[in-house]
Coordinates of C-alpha atoms and ligand atoms in Angstrom, one line a residue:
X1 CA 42.4 35.8 -9.2
X2 CA 40.2 33.1 -10.8
X3 CA 37.4 31.6 -8.8
X4 CA 37.4 27.9 -8.0
X5 CA 35.3 25.4 -6.1
X6 CA 36.8 22.8 -3.9
X7 CA 35.3 19.3 -3.5
X8 CA 36.3 16.9 -0.9
X9 CA 35.2 13.3 -1.3
X10 CA 34.7 11.2 1.9
X11 CA 34.0 7.6 0.7
X12 CA 32.8 6.0 4.0
X13 CA 29.3 4.8 4.8
X14 CA 27.8 2.7 7.5
X15 CA 26.2 0.4 4.9
X16 CA 25.7 0.5 1.2
X17 CA 22.2 1.6 0.1
X18 CA 20.5 -0.7 -2.5
X19 CA 20.5 1.9 -5.3
X20 CA 24.0 3.4 -4.7
X21 CA 26.8 3.3 -7.2
X22 CA 28.8 6.3 -5.7
X23 CA 32.4 5.8 -4.6
X24 CA 31.6 4.7 -1.1
X25 CA 32.5 1.8 1.1
X26 CA 31.0 0.2 4.2
X27 CA 33.0 -1.3 7.0
X28 CA 36.3 0.6 6.4
X29 CA 36.2 2.9 9.4
X30 CA 39.7 1.7 10.4
X31 CA 41.2 3.6 7.5
X32 CA 39.5 7.0 8.1
X33 CA 42.6 8.5 9.8
X34 CA 45.0 7.4 7.0
X35 CA 42.5 8.6 4.5
X36 CA 42.5 12.1 5.9
X37 CA 46.3 12.0 6.0
X38 CA 46.2 11.2 2.3
X39 CA 43.8 14.1 1.6
X40 CA 46.4 16.4 3.3
X41 CA 49.1 14.9 1.1
X42 CA 47.1 15.4 -2.1
X43 CA 46.3 19.0 -1.2
X44 CA 49.9 19.6 -0.3
X45 CA 51.0 18.3 -3.7
X46 CA 49.1 21.2 -5.3
X47 CA 49.9 23.9 -2.7
X48 CA 53.7 23.1 -2.7
X49 CA 53.8 23.6 -6.5
X50 CA 51.9 26.9 -6.2
X51 CA 49.4 25.5 -8.8
X52 CA 46.5 27.5 -7.2
X53 CA 48.3 30.7 -6.2
X54 CA 46.3 32.6 -8.8
X55 CA 43.0 31.0 -7.8
X56 CA 40.5 32.2 -5.2
X57 CA 38.6 29.3 -3.5
X58 CA 34.9 30.4 -3.5
X59 CA 33.2 27.3 -2.2
X60 CA 34.0 24.1 -0.3
X61 CA 31.8 21.1 -0.7
X62 CA 32.4 18.0 1.4
X63 CA 30.4 15.1 -0.1
X64 CA 30.4 11.4 -0.1
X65 CA 29.8 8.8 1.0
X66 CA 28.9 10.0 4.4
X67 CA 31.1 12.8 5.6
X68 CA 29.2 13.1 8.9
X69 CA 30.6 9.7 9.8
X70 CA 34.0 11.2 10.0
X71 CA 33.3 14.4 11.8
X72 CA 36.2 14.5 14.3
X73 CA 38.8 13.7 11.6
X74 CA 37.2 16.1 9.2
X75 CA 37.2 19.0 11.6
X76 CA 40.9 18.4 12.3
X77 CA 41.6 18.3 8.6
X78 CA 39.8 21.6 8.0
X79 CA 41.7 23.2 10.9
X80 CA 45.0 22.0 9.5
X81 CA 44.2 22.9 5.9
X82 CA 43.4 26.5 6.8
X83 CA 47.0 26.8 8.0
X84 CA 48.4 25.9 4.5
X85 CA 45.7 27.4 2.2
X86 CA 43.8 30.6 2.9
X87 CA 40.2 29.7 3.1
X88 CA 39.1 33.2 4.0
X89 CA 37.7 33.7 0.5
X90 CA 35.2 30.8 0.9
X91 CA 31.7 32.1 0.7
X92 CA 30.0 28.8 1.1
X93 CA 31.1 25.7 3.0
X94 CA 28.7 22.7 2.6
X95 CA 28.8 19.3 4.3
X96 CA 26.7 16.3 3.5
X97 CA 25.2 14.6 6.5
X98 CA 23.2 11.4 6.8
X99 CA 20.7 11.0 9.6
X100 CA 21.8 8.5 12.2
X101 CA 25.5 9.2 11.6
X102 CA 26.1 12.3 13.7
X103 CA 25.5 13.3 17.3
X104 CA 23.7 16.5 18.2
X105 CA 26.9 17.7 19.9
X106 CA 28.9 17.2 16.7
X107 CA 26.7 19.6 14.6
X108 CA 28.0 22.7 16.6
X109 CA 31.5 21.5 15.9
X110 CA 30.9 21.6 12.2
X111 CA 29.5 25.2 12.5
X112 CA 32.6 26.1 14.5
X113 CA 34.8 24.6 11.8
X114 CA 33.2 27.1 9.4
X115 CA 30.5 25.0 7.7
X116 CA 27.6 27.3 6.9
X117 CA 25.5 25.0 4.8
X118 CA 24.4 21.4 5.5
X119 CA 22.9 18.9 3.1
X120 CA 20.9 16.1 4.7
X121 CA 20.1 12.9 2.9
X122 CA 16.4 12.5 3.9
X123 CA 15.3 10.7 0.7
X124 CA 11.8 9.9 2.0
X125 CA 9.6 10.4 5.1
X126 CA 8.1 7.0 4.9
X127 CA 9.8 4.3 6.9
X128 CA 8.8 1.5 4.5
X129 CA 10.4 3.4 1.5
X130 CA 13.6 4.1 3.6
X131 CA 13.8 0.4 4.4
X132 CA 13.5 -0.5 0.7
X133 CA 16.2 1.9 -0.2
X134 CA 18.5 0.3 2.4
X135 CA 18.8 3.6 4.3
X136 CA 20.0 3.2 7.9
X137 CA 17.6 5.8 9.4
X138 CA 13.9 6.3 10.1
X139 CA 11.9 9.3 9.0
X140 CA 11.8 10.5 12.6
X141 CA 15.6 10.5 12.7
X142 CA 15.7 12.5 9.5
X143 CA 13.4 15.2 11.0
X144 CA 15.4 15.2 14.3
X145 CA 18.6 15.6 12.3
X146 CA 17.1 18.7 10.6
X147 CA 16.0 20.2 13.9
X148 CA 19.3 19.5 15.5
X149 CA 21.1 21.2 12.6
X150 CA 18.8 24.3 13.0
X151 CA 19.5 24.3 16.8
X152 CA 23.3 24.2 16.0
X153 CA 22.9 27.4 14.0
X154 CA 22.7 26.2 10.4
X155 CA 20.7 28.8 8.5
X156 CA 21.1 27.2 5.1
X157 CA 19.9 23.6 5.0
X158 CA 19.3 21.4 1.9
X159 CA 17.2 18.2 2.0
X160 CA 17.8 15.5 -0.6
X161 CA 14.7 13.6 -1.6
X162 CA 14.2 10.7 -4.0
X163 CA 11.0 10.0 -6.0
X164 CA 10.1 6.9 -8.0
X165 CA 10.9 4.6 -5.1
X166 CA 9.5 1.0 -5.3
X167 CA 6.1 0.8 -3.5
X168 CA 5.8 4.6 -3.6
X169 CA 2.9 6.3 -5.3
X170 CA 1.8 9.9 -6.0
X171 CA 0.0 10.2 -2.7
X172 CA 3.0 9.0 -0.6
X173 CA 5.4 11.3 -2.5
X174 CA 3.0 14.2 -2.0
X175 CA 2.9 13.5 1.7
X176 CA 6.7 13.5 1.9
X177 CA 6.8 16.9 0.1
X178 CA 4.2 18.4 2.3
X179 CA 6.0 17.4 5.4
X180 CA 9.4 18.7 4.2
X181 CA 7.8 22.0 3.2
X182 CA 6.5 22.3 6.8
X183 CA 10.2 22.0 8.0
X184 CA 11.0 25.1 5.9
X185 CA 14.5 24.2 4.6
X186 CA 16.2 26.8 2.5
X187 CA 16.9 24.3 -0.4
X188 CA 15.6 21.0 -1.7
X189 CA 17.0 18.6 -4.3
X190 CA 14.5 16.1 -5.9
X191 CA 16.1 13.2 -7.6
X192 CA 14.4 10.6 -9.7
X193 CA 15.5 7.1 -8.6
X194 CA 17.7 5.6 -11.3
X195 CA 18.8 2.0 -11.4
X196 CA 22.6 1.9 -11.8
X197 CA 24.4 -1.2 -13.0
X198 CA 25.7 -3.7 -10.5
X199 CA 23.7 -2.3 -7.6
X200 CA 21.4 -4.6 -5.6
X201 CA 18.4 -2.8 -7.2
X202 CA 19.9 -3.5 -10.7
X203 CA 20.2 -7.2 -9.8
X204 CA 16.6 -7.3 -8.6
X205 CA 15.5 -5.5 -11.8
X206 CA 17.3 -8.1 -13.9
X207 CA 15.4 -10.8 -12.0
X208 CA 12.1 -9.1 -12.6
X209 CA 11.7 -8.5 -8.8
X210 CA 11.9 -4.7 -8.7
X211 CA 8.6 -3.0 -9.3
X212 CA 9.0 0.8 -9.9
X213 CA 6.1 3.3 -10.3
X214 CA 5.4 3.5 -14.1
X215 CA 6.9 6.3 -16.2
X216 CA 3.7 8.3 -16.2
X217 CA 3.6 8.2 -12.4
X218 CA 7.2 9.2 -12.1
X219 CA 6.6 12.2 -14.4
X220 CA 3.6 13.1 -12.4
X221 CA 5.7 12.9 -9.2
X222 CA 8.2 15.3 -10.7
X223 CA 5.5 17.7 -11.8
X224 CA 3.9 17.6 -8.4
X225 CA 7.3 18.4 -6.8
X226 CA 7.6 21.4 -9.0
X227 CA 4.1 22.6 -8.3
X228 CA 4.1 22.2 -4.6
X229 CA 7.6 23.7 -4.1
X230 CA 7.0 26.7 -6.3
X231 CA 3.7 27.3 -4.6
X232 CA 5.5 27.2 -1.3
X233 CA 7.8 30.0 -2.5
X234 CA 10.8 28.0 -3.7
X235 CA 12.5 29.0 -6.9
X236 CA 13.0 26.1 -9.3
X237 CA 16.4 27.1 -10.6
X238 CA 17.9 23.8 -11.8
X239 CA 16.2 20.7 -13.2
X240 CA 16.4 18.9 -9.8
X241 CA 16.9 21.9 -7.4
X242 CA 14.8 24.4 -5.6
X243 CA 15.8 27.3 -3.3
X244 CA 14.5 30.1 -1.2
X245 CA 15.6 33.4 -2.7
X246 CA 19.3 33.9 -2.3
X247 CA 19.9 30.3 -1.2
X248 CA 21.0 28.6 -4.4
X249 CA 23.9 26.2 -4.1
X250 CA 26.9 28.3 -5.0
X251 CA 29.1 25.2 -5.3
X252 CA 26.8 23.3 -7.6
X253 CA 26.3 26.4 -9.8
X254 CA 30.1 26.1 -10.5
X255 CA 29.4 22.7 -12.1
X256 CA 26.3 23.9 -14.0
X257 CA 28.2 26.9 -15.4
X258 CA 31.0 24.5 -16.4
X259 CA 33.6 26.5 -14.4
X260 CA 36.7 25.2 -12.6
X261 CA 36.9 23.0 -9.5
X262 CA 39.4 21.0 -7.7
X263 CA 38.3 17.6 -6.4
X264 CA 40.3 15.8 -3.7
X265 CA 39.9 12.2 -2.5
X266 CA 39.1 8.8 -3.9
X267 CA 37.2 9.0 -7.1
X268 CA 37.1 12.8 -7.1
X269 CA 37.2 14.7 -10.4
X270 CA 38.8 18.1 -11.1
X271 CA 38.3 20.4 -14.0
X272 CA 41.2 22.8 -14.3
X273 CA 42.7 24.7 -17.3
X274 CA 40.6 22.7 -19.8
X275 CA 41.5 19.2 -18.5
X276 CA 39.5 16.8 -16.5
X277 CA 41.5 14.7 -13.9
X278 CA 40.0 11.8 -12.1
X279 CA 41.4 10.1 -9.0
X280 CA 41.4 6.3 -8.5
X281 CA 38.1 5.2 -6.8
X282 CA 39.9 2.5 -4.9
X283 CA 40.3 4.0 -1.5
X284 CA 43.4 1.9 -0.4
X285 CA 45.2 2.7 -3.7
X286 CA 44.3 6.3 -3.2
X287 CA 45.9 6.3 0.3
X288 CA 49.1 4.7 -1.1
X289 CA 49.3 7.0 -4.2
X290 CA 48.7 10.2 -2.3
X291 CA 52.2 9.9 -0.7
X292 CA 54.0 9.2 -4.0
X293 CA 55.5 12.0 -6.0
X294 CA 54.4 11.7 -9.6
X295 CA 54.9 15.1 -11.2
X296 CA 53.4 16.7 -13.3
X297 CA 50.2 15.5 -11.6
X298 CA 49.4 13.6 -8.4
X299 CA 49.8 9.9 -8.5
X300 CA 46.2 9.5 -7.3
X301 CA 45.1 10.6 -10.8
X302 CA 44.2 7.7 -13.1
X303 CA 42.6 9.5 -16.0
X304 CA 43.3 12.8 -17.7
X305 CA 41.1 14.1 -20.4
X306 CA 42.0 17.2 -22.4
X307 CA 38.7 18.7 -23.6
X308 CA 39.0 20.3 -27.0
X309 CA 37.0 23.4 -28.1
X310 CA 34.0 21.5 -29.4
X311 CA 33.8 19.2 -26.4
X312 CA 34.1 22.1 -24.0
X313 CA 31.3 23.9 -25.8
X314 CA 29.1 20.8 -25.8
X315 CA 29.5 20.3 -22.1
X316 CA 29.0 23.9 -21.3
X317 CA 25.7 23.9 -23.2
X318 CA 24.5 20.8 -21.5
X319 CA 25.4 22.0 -18.0
X320 CA 24.0 25.5 -18.6
X321 CA 20.7 24.0 -19.9
X322 CA 20.3 22.3 -16.5
X323 CA 19.8 25.8 -15.1
X324 CA 16.2 26.9 -15.6
X325 CA 17.5 30.3 -16.7
X326 CA 19.5 28.5 -19.4
X327 CA 22.5 29.7 -21.4
X328 CA 23.5 33.3 -21.1
X329 CA 24.3 34.1 -24.8
X330 CA 26.5 37.1 -24.0
X331 CA 28.6 35.1 -21.4
X332 CA 28.8 32.3 -24.0
X333 CA 30.2 34.4 -26.8
X334 CA 32.6 36.2 -24.4
X335 CA 33.9 32.8 -23.2
X336 CA 34.2 31.1 -26.6
X337 CA 34.6 33.9 -29.0
X338 CA 31.7 32.6 -31.1
X339 CA 27.9 33.0 -31.0
X340 CA 26.0 29.9 -29.9
X341 CA 23.6 30.2 -32.8
X342 CA 26.5 30.0 -35.2
X343 CA 28.0 26.9 -33.7
X344 CA 25.0 24.7 -33.2
X345 CA 22.5 26.2 -35.7
X346 CA 20.9 22.9 -36.9
X347 CA 20.5 21.4 -33.4
X348 CA 19.0 24.6 -32.1
X349 CA 16.5 24.8 -34.9
X350 CA 15.4 21.2 -34.4
X351 CA 14.9 21.8 -30.7
X352 CA 13.0 25.0 -31.3
X353 CA 10.7 23.1 -33.7
X354 CA 10.1 20.4 -31.1
X355 CA 9.3 23.0 -28.5
X356 CA 12.0 21.8 -26.2
X357 CA 14.0 25.0 -26.0
X358 CA 13.1 28.7 -26.3
X359 CA 14.7 32.1 -26.5
X360 CA 14.0 34.3 -23.4
X361 CA 15.6 37.7 -23.3
X362 CA 19.3 37.1 -23.7
X363 CA 19.1 33.4 -22.9
X364 CA 18.3 30.1 -24.5
X365 CA 16.6 27.8 -22.0
X366 CA 14.6 24.6 -21.8
X367 CA 10.8 25.0 -22.2
X368 CA 8.7 23.2 -19.5
X369 CA 8.4 20.3 -22.0
X370 CA 12.2 20.5 -22.4
X371 CA 12.7 20.3 -18.6
X372 CA 10.6 17.1 -18.5
X373 CA 12.5 15.6 -21.5
X374 CA 15.9 17.1 -20.7
X375 CA 17.8 13.9 -21.3
X376 CA 16.6 13.9 -24.9
X377 CA 17.7 17.5 -25.4
X378 CA 21.2 16.8 -24.0
X379 CA 21.5 13.8 -26.3
X380 CA 21.1 16.1 -29.3
X381 CA 24.2 18.1 -28.3
X382 CA 26.2 14.9 -27.9
X383 CA 25.4 13.7 -31.4
Ligands
SF4_401 S1 24.5 6.9 2.2 FE1 24.7 7.8 0.2 S2 26.8 7.3 -0.5 FE2 26.4 6.0 1.3 S3 25.6 4.1 0.4 FE3 23.8 5.4 0.8 S4 23.4 6.5 -1.1 FE4 25.5 5.7 -1.2

C-alpha cells in the first residue's frame, strides 16, 4: 500500500485579509452546506472507482480559508467520510483555525472528530499589526484560542506568524516571538509577508502607500526568528518551519518530499501517479461540477499537468531543499534510477562555488547562506 496525504480545502472566511490571495471567499456562508455535499461527491467519485484502494492515507490536513468557521458541517463530513473510506491509517489529522471563528465548546468536538493537531493563524501579537493585515481578531483572542485548544486536549499545536508587516520593526517582531515561545506550542511557522498581485496590499504598493520594513530588516527578522526559536529548543527543519522534537508536520513533509497527495475542494491540487490535477477555484462552479460525472477524472478538475522525468526531478530537488536536512542522495537515486550529481552537475558545481549548498553526510543541503537566499537557489534548478 502506498502512503498518501489528503488535503481538504475550505474556502470560507469572515473577511478577506489585505494580503491574501488564497482561494477564499467572504460572505458566502449560505453555501457551506452545499459545499460539504460537493466535497462528499468529489470524494465518492474516487472511492467508487477504487482509485485509492492501493493507497494508505497517512495524513489529513483541513486548510483554507477558515475551516473553523464551518466546524459543525466539517465534523459531520468527517463522520460520514469515515463510513466510506477507512481513516484508521491516519497518523496525523490537522485543522487550521483562526482566532475569533470558533467557540471554546467547538474545540472538543474537533478532538472528538479525531483531529490531533491544530494550526492557529496568529500572525502577530500586536493589535496594530493585526489591524493593518486586516485580521478579524486581537492578540488576546489569539492567545485565548491557543489556551482553549490546550484545554480541549490538543497536544500538538502550530502557530502561524508573519514577519515584515508594515509598521513592524525588529523589536516588535522579537516581542511577538518571545510571547509565543512563552506559550510553548509544539510547532511554529514563520512566513515573510509577500505582496501578491490584485490584493489590497498590492494596490496600496502600486500607489506608493504601502511601507514595508526594508530588505535588510526583513532578513534580520528571519535570522532573529531562527536564533530565538532554536535557542528555545525548536528544531529548524524547513525554511519556514520549526518544531519540538518529534512534532514536525507529517502532512507538509509529504509536499517537501514531493510525494503523493489528494486534494479535495475548490482550488485544491492533487499530485498522483506523476500528474498534477487542479480543481476550479470558483466555489459555485466547484459545487455544480462535483455532481457531474466526467470520467476519467472529476469534472471539478480544470487543469491536468503530466510531469515528465526532468520536471519531476527539478521539483523534487526544490522541495527537498526546503528541508534543512536537504536531499537524501540514496533515496534520490533509488527513486529516479540516477545519481543527482550526474543529472545536475553544472548547477550543483555553481551552487557549491557560491557557498549556497553543501554536502553533509549522505545529503546535499542549503548552507545557512543558501537558506537566506533560497529563492535564488531554486531559480537555478528552474533554468
Ligand atoms: S483568514 Fe487566511 S485565508 Fe482567510 S482571508 Fe485571511 S489570510 Fe486569507
